[in-house]
GROMACS .gro file of C-alpha atoms in nm:
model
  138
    1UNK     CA    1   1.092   1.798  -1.679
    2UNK     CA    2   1.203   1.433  -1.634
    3UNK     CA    3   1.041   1.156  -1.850
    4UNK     CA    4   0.791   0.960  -1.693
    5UNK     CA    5   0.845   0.592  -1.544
    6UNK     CA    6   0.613   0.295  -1.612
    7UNK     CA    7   0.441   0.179  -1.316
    8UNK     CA    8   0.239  -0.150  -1.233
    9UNK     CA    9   0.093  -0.273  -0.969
   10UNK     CA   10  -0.107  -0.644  -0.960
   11UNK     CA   11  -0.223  -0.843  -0.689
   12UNK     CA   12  -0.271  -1.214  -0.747
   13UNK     CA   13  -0.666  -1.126  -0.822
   14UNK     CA   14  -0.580  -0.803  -1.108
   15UNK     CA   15  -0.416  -0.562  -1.218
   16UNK     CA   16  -0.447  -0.212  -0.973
   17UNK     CA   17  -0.230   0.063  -1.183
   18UNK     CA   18  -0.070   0.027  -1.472
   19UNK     CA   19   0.067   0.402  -1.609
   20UNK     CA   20   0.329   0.607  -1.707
   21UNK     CA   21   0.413   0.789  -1.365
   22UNK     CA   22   0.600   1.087  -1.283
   23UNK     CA   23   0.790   0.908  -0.926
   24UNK     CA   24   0.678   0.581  -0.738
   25UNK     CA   25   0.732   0.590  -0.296
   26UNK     CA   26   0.687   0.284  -0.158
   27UNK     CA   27   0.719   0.144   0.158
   28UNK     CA   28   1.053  -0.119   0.175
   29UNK     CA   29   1.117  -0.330   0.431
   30UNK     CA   30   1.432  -0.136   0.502
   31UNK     CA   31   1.279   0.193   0.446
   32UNK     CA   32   1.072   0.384   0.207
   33UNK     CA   33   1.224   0.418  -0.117
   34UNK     CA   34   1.105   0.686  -0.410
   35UNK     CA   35   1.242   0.576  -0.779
   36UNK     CA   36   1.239   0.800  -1.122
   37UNK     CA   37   1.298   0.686  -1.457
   38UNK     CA   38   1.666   0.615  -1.496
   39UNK     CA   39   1.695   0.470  -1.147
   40UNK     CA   40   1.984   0.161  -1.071
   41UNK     CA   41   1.773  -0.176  -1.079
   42UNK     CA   42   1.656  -0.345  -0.795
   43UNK     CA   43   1.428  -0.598  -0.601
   44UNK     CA   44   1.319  -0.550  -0.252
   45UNK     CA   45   1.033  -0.659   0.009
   46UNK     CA   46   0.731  -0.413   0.084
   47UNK     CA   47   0.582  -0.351   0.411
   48UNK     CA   48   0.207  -0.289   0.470
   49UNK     CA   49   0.163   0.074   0.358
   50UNK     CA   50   0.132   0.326   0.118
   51UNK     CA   51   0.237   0.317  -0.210
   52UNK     CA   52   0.230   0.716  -0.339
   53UNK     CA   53   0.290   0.809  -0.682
   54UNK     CA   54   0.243   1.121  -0.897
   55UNK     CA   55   0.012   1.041  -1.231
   56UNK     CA   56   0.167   1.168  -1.542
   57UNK     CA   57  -0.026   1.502  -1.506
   58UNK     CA   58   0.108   1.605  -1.158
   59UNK     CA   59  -0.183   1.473  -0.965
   60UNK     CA   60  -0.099   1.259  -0.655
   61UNK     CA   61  -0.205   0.942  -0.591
   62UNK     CA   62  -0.219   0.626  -0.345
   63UNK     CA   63  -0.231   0.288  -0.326
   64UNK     CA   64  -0.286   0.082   0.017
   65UNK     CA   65  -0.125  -0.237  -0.032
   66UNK     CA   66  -0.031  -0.537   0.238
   67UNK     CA   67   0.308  -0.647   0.167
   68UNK     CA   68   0.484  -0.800  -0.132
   69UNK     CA   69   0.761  -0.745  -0.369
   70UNK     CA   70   0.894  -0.414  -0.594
   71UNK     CA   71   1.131  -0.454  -0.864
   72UNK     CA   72   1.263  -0.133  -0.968
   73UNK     CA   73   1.400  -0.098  -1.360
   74UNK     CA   74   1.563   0.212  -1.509
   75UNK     CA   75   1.172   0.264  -1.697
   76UNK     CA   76   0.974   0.044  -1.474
   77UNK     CA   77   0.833   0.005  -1.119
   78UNK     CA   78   0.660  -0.351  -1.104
   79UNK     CA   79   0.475  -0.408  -0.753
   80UNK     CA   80   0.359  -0.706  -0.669
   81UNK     CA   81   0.127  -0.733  -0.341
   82UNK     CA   82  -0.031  -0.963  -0.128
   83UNK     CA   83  -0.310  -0.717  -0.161
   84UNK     CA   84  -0.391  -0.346  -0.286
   85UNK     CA   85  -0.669  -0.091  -0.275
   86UNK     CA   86  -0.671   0.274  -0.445
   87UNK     CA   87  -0.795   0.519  -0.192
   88UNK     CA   88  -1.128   0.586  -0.388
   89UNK     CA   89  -1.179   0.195  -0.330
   90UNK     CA   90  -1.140   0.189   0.027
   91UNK     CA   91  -1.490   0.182   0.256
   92UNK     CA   92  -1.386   0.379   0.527
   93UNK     CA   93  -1.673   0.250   0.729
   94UNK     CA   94  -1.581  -0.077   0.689
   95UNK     CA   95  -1.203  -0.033   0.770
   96UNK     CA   96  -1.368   0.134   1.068
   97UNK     CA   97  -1.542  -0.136   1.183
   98UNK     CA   98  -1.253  -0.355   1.127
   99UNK     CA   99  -1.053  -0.122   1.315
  100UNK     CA  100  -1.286  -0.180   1.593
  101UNK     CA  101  -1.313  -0.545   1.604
  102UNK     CA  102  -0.898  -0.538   1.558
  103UNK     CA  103  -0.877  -0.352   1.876
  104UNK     CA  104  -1.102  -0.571   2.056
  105UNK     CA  105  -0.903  -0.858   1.914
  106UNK     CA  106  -0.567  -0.745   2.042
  107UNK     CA  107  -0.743  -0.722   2.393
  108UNK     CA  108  -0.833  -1.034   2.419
  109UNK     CA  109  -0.538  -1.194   2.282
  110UNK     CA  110  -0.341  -1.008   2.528
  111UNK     CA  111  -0.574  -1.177   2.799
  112UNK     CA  112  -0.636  -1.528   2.656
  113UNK     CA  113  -0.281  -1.584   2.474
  114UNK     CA  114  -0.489  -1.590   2.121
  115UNK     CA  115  -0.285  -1.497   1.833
  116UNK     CA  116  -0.127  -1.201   1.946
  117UNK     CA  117   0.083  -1.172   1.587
  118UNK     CA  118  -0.231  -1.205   1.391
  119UNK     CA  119  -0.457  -0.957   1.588
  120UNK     CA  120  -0.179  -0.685   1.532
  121UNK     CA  121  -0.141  -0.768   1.180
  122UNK     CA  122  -0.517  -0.683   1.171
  123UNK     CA  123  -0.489  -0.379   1.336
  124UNK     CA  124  -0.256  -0.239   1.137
  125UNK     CA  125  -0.440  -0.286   0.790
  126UNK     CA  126  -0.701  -0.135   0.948
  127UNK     CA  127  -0.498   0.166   1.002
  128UNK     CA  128  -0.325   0.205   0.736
  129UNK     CA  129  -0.641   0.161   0.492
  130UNK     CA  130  -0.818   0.459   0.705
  131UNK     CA  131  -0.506   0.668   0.702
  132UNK     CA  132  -0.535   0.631   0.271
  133UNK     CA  133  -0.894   0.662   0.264
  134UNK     CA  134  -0.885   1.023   0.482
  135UNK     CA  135  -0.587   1.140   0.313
  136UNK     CA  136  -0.623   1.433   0.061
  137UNK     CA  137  -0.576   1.371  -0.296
  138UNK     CA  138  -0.685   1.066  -0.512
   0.00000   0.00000   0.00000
């Protein structure tokens, strides 16, 4: 069995995770990446996404987060987003209901040249934090 890798996550509000992980996915800018301990350093961009990790017992796990930075160490993962949400913390009914006022949104903008860029941007957290809140696991 492999040793386990350090993994923290903060926003600019707190801390989200901060354990000793099995293997960190997250989603890069140019592509989803997956690091375990030992891994060559590096720094990239995150994407609005998932952030999926296995706990040091074997139990998965998942993070919602909306963009930021990942610096990967060979016994560290340091994530550091814009803003992040474990699935248990996620109202579904409320990323519902932002889902529908998104949607709306995007309609209009499309009609009324609104802010077509922002609308989308709020569609797609909406998504993303219902697609983590319905998925299985923790």
């Amino acid at each position: 069995m492999a040793e386990n890798i350090r993994l923290e996550i903060v926003t600019p509000d707190k801390s989200v995770v901060s354990e000793d992980v099995q293997i960190v996915v997250g989603p890069g800018t140019l592509g989803e990446f997956g690091i375990l301990r030992g891994h060559t350093p590096f720094l990239t961009t995150l994407n609005m996404g998932t952030v999926r990790y296995k706990d040091a017992g074997g139990a998965e796990r998942q993070i919602f987060i909306s963009g930021g930075f990942a610096e990967a160490l060979p016994d560290k993962v340091t994530i550091l987003a814009e803003s992040a949400e474990r699935r248990r913390d996620i109202d579904i009914d409320r990323a519902r209901s932002a889902l529908a006022r998104a949607q709306k949104r995007l309609e209009e903008a499309q009609k009324e040249k609104l802010d077509y860029a922002r609308a989308k941007a709020a569609l797609d957290r909406a998504l993303h934090r219902i697609k983590v809140a319905s998925s299985k696991g923790q």
